[in-house]
PDB file of C-alpha atoms in Angstrom:
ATOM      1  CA  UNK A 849       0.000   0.000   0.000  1.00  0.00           C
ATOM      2  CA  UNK A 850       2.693   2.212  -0.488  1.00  0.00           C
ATOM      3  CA  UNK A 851       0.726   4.384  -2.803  1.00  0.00           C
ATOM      4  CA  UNK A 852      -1.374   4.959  -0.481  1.00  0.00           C
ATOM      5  CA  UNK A 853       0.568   5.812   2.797  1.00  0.00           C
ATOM      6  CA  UNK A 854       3.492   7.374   1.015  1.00  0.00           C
ATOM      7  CA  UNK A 855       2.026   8.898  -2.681  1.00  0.00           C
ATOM      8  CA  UNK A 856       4.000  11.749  -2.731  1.00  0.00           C
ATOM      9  CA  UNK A 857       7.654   9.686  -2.591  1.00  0.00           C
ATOM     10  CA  UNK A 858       7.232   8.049  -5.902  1.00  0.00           C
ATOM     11  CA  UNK A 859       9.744   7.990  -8.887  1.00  0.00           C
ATOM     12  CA  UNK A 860       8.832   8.518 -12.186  1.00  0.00           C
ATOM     13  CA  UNK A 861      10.753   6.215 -14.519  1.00  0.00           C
ATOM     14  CA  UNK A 862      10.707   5.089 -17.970  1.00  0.00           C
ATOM     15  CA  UNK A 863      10.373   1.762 -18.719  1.00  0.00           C
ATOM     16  CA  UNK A 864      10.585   0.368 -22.248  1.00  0.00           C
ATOM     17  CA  UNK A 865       8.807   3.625 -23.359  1.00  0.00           C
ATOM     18  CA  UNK A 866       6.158   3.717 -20.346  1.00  0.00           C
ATOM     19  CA  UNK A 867       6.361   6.503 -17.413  1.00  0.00           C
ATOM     20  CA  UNK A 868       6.291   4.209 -14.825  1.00  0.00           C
ATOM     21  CA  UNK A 869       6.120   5.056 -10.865  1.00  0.00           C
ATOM     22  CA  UNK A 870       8.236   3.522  -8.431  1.00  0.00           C
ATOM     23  CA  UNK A 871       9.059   3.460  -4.634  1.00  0.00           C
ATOM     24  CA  UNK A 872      12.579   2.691  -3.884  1.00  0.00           C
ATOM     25  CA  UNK A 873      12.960   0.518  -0.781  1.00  0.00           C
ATOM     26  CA  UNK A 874      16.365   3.029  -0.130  1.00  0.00           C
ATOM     27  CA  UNK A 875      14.253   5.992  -0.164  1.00  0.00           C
ATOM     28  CA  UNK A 876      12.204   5.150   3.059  1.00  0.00           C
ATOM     29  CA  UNK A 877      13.183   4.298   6.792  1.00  0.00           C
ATOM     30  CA  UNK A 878      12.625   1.485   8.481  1.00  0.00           C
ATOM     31  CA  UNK A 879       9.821   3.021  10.277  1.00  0.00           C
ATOM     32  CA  UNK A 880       8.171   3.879   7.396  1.00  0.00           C
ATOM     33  CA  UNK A 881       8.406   0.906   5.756  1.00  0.00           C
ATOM     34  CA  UNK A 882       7.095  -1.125   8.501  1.00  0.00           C
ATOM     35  CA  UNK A 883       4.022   1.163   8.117  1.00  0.00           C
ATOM     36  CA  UNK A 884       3.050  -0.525   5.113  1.00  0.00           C
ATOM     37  CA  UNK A 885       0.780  -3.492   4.829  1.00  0.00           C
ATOM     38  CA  UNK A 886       2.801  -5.706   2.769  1.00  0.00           C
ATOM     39  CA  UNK A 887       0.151  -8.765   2.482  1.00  0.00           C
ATOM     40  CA  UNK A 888      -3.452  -6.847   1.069  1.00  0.00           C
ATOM     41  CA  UNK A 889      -2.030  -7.049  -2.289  1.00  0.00           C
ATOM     42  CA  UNK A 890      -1.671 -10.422  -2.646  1.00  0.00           C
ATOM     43  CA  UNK A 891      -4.907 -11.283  -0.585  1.00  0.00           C
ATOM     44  CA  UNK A 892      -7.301  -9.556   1.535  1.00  0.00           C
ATOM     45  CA  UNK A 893      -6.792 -12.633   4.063  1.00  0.00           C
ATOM     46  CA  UNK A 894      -2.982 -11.114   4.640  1.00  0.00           C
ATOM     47  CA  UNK A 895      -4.030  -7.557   5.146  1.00  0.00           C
ATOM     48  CA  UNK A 896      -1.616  -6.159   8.238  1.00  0.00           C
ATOM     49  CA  UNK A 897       1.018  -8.423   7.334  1.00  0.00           C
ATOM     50  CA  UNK A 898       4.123  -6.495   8.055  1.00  0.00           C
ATOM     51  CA  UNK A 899       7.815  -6.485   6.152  1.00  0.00           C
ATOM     52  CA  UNK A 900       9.997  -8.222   8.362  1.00  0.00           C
ATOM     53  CA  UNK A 901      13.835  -7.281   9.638  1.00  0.00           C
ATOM     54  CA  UNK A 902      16.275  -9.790   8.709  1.00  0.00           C
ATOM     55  CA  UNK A 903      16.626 -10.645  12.006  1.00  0.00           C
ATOM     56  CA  UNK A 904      12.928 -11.373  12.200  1.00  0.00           C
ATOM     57  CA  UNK A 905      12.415 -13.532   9.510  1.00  0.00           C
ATOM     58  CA  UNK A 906      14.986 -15.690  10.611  1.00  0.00           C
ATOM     59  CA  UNK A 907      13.322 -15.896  13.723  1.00  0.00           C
ATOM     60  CA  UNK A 908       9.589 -17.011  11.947  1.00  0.00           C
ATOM     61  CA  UNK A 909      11.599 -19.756   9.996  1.00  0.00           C
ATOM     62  CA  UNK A 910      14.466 -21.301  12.481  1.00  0.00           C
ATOM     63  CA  UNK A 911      13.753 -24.497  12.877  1.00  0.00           C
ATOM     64  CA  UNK A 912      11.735 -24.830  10.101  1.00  0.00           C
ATOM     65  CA  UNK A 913      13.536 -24.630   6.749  1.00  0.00           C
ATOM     66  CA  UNK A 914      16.994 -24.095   5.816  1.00  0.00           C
ATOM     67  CA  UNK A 915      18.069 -20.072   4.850  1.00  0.00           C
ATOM     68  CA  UNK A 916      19.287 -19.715   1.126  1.00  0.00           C
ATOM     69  CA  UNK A 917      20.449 -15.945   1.639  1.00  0.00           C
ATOM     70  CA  UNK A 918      20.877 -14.141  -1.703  1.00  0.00           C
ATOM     71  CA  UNK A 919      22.835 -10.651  -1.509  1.00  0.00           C
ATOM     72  CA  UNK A 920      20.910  -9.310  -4.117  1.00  0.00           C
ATOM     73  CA  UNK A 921      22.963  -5.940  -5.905  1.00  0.00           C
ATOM     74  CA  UNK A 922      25.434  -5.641  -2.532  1.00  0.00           C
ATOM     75  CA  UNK A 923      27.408  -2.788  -4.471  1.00  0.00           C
ATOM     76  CA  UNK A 924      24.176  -0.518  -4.083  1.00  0.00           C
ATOM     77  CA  UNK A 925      24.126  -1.368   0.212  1.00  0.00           C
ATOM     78  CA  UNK A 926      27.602  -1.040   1.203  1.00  0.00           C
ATOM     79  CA  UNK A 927      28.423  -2.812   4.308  1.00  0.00           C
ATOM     80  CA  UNK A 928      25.928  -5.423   3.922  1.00  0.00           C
ATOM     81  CA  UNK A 929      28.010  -8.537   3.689  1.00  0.00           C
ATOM     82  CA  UNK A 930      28.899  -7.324   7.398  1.00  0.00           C
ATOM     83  CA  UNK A 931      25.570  -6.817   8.592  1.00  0.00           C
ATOM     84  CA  UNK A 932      23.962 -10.137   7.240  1.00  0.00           C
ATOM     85  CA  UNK A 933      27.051 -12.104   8.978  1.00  0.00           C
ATOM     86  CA  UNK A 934      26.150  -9.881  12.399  1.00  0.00           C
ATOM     87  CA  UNK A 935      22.898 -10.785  12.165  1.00  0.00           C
ATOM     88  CA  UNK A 936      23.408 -14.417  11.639  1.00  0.00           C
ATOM     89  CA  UNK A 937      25.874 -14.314  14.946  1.00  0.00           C
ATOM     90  CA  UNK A 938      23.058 -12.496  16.738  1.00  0.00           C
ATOM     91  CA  UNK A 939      20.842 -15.415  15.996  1.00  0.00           C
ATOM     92  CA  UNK A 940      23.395 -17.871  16.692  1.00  0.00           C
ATOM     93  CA  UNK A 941      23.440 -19.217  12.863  1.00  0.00           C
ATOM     94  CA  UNK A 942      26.969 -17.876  11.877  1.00  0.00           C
ATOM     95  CA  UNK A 943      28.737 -21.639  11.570  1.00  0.00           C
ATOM     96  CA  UNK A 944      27.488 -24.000   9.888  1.00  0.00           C
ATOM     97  CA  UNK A 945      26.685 -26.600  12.257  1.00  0.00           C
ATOM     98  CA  UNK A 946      24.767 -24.253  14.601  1.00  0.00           C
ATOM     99  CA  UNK A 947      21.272 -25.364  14.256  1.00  0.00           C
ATOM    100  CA  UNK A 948      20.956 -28.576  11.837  1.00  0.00           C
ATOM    101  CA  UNK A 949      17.286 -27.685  11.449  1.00  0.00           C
ATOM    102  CA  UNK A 950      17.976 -24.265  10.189  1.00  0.00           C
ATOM    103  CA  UNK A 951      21.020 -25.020   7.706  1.00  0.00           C
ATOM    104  CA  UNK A 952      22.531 -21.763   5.829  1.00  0.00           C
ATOM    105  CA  UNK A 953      23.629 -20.979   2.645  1.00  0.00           C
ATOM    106  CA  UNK A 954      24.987 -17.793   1.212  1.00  0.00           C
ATOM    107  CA  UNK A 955      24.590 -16.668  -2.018  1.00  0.00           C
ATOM    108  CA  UNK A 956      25.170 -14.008  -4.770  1.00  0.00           C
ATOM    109  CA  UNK A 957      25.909 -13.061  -8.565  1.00  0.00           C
ATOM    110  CA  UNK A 958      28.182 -10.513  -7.454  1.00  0.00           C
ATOM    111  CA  UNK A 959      31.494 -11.608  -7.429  1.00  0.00           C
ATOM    112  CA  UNK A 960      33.560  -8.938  -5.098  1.00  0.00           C
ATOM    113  CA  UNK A 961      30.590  -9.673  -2.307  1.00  0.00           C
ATOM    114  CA  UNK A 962      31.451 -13.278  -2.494  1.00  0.00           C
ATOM    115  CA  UNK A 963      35.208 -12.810  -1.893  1.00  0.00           C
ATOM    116  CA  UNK A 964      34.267 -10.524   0.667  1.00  0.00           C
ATOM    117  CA  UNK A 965      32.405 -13.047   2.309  1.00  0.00           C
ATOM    118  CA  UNK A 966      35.614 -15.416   1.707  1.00  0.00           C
ATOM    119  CA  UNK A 967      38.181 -13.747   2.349  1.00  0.00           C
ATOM    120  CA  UNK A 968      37.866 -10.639   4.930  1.00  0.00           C
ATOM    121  CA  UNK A 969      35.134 -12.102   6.768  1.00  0.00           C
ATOM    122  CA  UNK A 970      35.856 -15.206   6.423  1.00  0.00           C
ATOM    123  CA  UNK A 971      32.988 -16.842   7.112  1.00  0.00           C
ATOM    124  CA  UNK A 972      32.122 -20.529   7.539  1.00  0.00           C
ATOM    125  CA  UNK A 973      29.229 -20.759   6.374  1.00  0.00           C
ATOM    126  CA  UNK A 974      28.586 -22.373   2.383  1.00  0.00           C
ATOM    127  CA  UNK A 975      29.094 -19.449  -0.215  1.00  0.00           C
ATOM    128  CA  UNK A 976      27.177 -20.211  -3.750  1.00  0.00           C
ATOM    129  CA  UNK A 977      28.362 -18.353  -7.013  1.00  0.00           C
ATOM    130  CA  UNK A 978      25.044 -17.638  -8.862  1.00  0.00           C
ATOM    131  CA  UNK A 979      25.553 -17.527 -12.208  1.00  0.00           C
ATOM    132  CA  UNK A 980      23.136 -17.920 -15.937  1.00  0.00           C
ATOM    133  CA  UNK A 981      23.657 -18.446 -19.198  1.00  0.00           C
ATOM    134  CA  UNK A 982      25.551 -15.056 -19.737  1.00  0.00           C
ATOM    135  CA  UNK A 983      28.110 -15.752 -17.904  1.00  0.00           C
ATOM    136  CA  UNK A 984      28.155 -19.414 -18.373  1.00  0.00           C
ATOM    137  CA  UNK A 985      31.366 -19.652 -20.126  1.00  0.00           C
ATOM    138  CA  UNK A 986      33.512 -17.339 -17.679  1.00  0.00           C
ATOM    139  CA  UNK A 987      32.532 -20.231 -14.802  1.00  0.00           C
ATOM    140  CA  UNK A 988      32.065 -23.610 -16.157  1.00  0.00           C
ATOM    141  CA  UNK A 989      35.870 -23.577 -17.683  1.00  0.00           C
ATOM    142  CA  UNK A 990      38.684 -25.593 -15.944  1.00  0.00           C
ATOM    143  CA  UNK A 991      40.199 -22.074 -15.074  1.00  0.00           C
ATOM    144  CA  UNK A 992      37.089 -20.465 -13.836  1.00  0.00           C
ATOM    145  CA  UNK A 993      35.843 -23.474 -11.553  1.00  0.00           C
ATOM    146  CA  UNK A 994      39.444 -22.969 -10.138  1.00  0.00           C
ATOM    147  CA  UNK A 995      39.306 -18.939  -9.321  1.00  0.00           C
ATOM    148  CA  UNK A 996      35.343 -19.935  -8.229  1.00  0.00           C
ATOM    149  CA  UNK A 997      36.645 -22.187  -6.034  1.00  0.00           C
ATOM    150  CA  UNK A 998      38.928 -19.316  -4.640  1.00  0.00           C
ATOM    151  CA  UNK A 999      35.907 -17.435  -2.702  1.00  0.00           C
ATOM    152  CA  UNK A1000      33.160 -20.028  -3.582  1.00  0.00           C
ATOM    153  CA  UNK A1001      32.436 -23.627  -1.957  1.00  0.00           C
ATOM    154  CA  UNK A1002      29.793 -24.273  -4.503  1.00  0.00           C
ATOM    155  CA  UNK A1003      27.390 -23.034  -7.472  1.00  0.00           C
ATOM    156  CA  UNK A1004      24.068 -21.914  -8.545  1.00  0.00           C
ATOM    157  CA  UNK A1005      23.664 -21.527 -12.478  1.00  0.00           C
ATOM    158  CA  UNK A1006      20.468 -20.989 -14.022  1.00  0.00           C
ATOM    159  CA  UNK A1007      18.717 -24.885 -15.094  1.00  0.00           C
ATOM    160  CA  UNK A1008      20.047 -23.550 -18.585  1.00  0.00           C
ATOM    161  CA  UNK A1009      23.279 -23.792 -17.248  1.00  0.00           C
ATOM    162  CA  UNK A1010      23.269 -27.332 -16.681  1.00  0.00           C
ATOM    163  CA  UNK A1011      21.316 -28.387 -19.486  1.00  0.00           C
ATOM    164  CA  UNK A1012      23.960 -26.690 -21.940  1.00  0.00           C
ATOM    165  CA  UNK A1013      26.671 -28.674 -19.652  1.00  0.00           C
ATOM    166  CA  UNK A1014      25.629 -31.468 -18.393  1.00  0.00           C
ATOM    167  CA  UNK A1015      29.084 -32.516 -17.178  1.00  0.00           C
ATOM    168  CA  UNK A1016      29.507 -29.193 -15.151  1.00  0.00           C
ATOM    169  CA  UNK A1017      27.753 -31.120 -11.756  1.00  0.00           C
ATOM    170  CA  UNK A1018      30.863 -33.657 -12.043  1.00  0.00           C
ATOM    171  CA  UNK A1019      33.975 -31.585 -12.772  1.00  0.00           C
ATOM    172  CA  UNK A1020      32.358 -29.102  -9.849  1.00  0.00           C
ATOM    173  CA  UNK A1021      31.520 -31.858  -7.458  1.00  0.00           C
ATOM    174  CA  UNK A1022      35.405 -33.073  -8.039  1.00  0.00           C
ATOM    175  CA  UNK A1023      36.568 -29.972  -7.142  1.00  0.00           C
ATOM    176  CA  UNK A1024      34.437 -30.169  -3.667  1.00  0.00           C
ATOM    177  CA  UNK A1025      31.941 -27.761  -5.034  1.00  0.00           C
ATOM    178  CA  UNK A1026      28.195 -28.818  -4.529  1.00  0.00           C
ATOM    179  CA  UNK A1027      26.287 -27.754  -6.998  1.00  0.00           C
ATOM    180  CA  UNK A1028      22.404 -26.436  -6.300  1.00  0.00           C
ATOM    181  CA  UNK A1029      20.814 -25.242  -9.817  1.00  0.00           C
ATOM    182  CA  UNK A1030      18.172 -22.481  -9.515  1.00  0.00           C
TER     183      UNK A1030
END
């Protein structure tokens, strides 16, 4: 309902040729954005569901699923590699045996967040290279399994991926990368 509470903050932006309007989730607070109703849309049923911290979503699913945690476009939200990993300490999920019910798996296309995650964090926890048919060839070569395998402990390509090279689960898996297609 964001036109509603907030119809003033809205972008204009071309898309393809159409003046589209948009609400950036970085131009709002917290506060405001846990104004909004974030279920209504989808359902009158979910009307007052709230957007969730981090730190409480993992609270609604420990226990109950695993956490496949996708940095999505880190360069925009500086930092957040460190705040992600301080939230997963706070919740006591920040090694990967911590809670076998509640396994955790990080994941990203962008490269420098991975190594970040690798190699000045250093973090324990399984790192996943997400990667589709575009860059397909820059991964699934001897030589970029090997610098993967530098900051990664296993992939994610697009289905596509894998259907173009179906000996890609092998060479990873002989590497000691596991290999979880999205």
């Amino acid at each position: 309902d964001v036109e509603d509470v907030f119809p003033d903050r809205a972008r204009v932006v071309t898309v393809r040729g159409e003046a589209r309007r948009q609400w950036p989730l970085a131009d709002f607070t917290l506060d405001e954005i846990r104004r909004l109703d974030a279920g209504r849309w989808f359902d009158a049923r979910f009307a007052g569901t709230r957007i969730p911290t981090f730190g409480e979503a993992i609270a609604a699913v420990r226990g109950r699923t695993g956490l496949f945690i996708e940095l999505k476009a880190p360069d925009q939200y500086p930092g957040i590699e460190r705040e992600m990993i301080a939230e997963l300490k706070a919740a006591g999920l920040d090694q990967p045996w911590a809670d076998p019910r509640t396994p955790v798996l990080l994941q990203s296309f962008t490269v420098s967040s991975l190594r970040l995650l690798a190699t000045d964090l250093r973090t324990p926890l399984p790192i996943h290279l997400l990667f589709g048919p575009a860059d397909a060839a820059r991964w699934t070569s001897a030589e970029g399994l090997a610098d993967a395998r530098t900051f990664a402990t296993g992939l994610s390509p697009d289905k596509q991926v894998i259907r173009t090279d179906p000996t890609l689960i092998a060479r990873a898996r002989a590497l000691g990368m596991p290999v979880t297609p999205y």
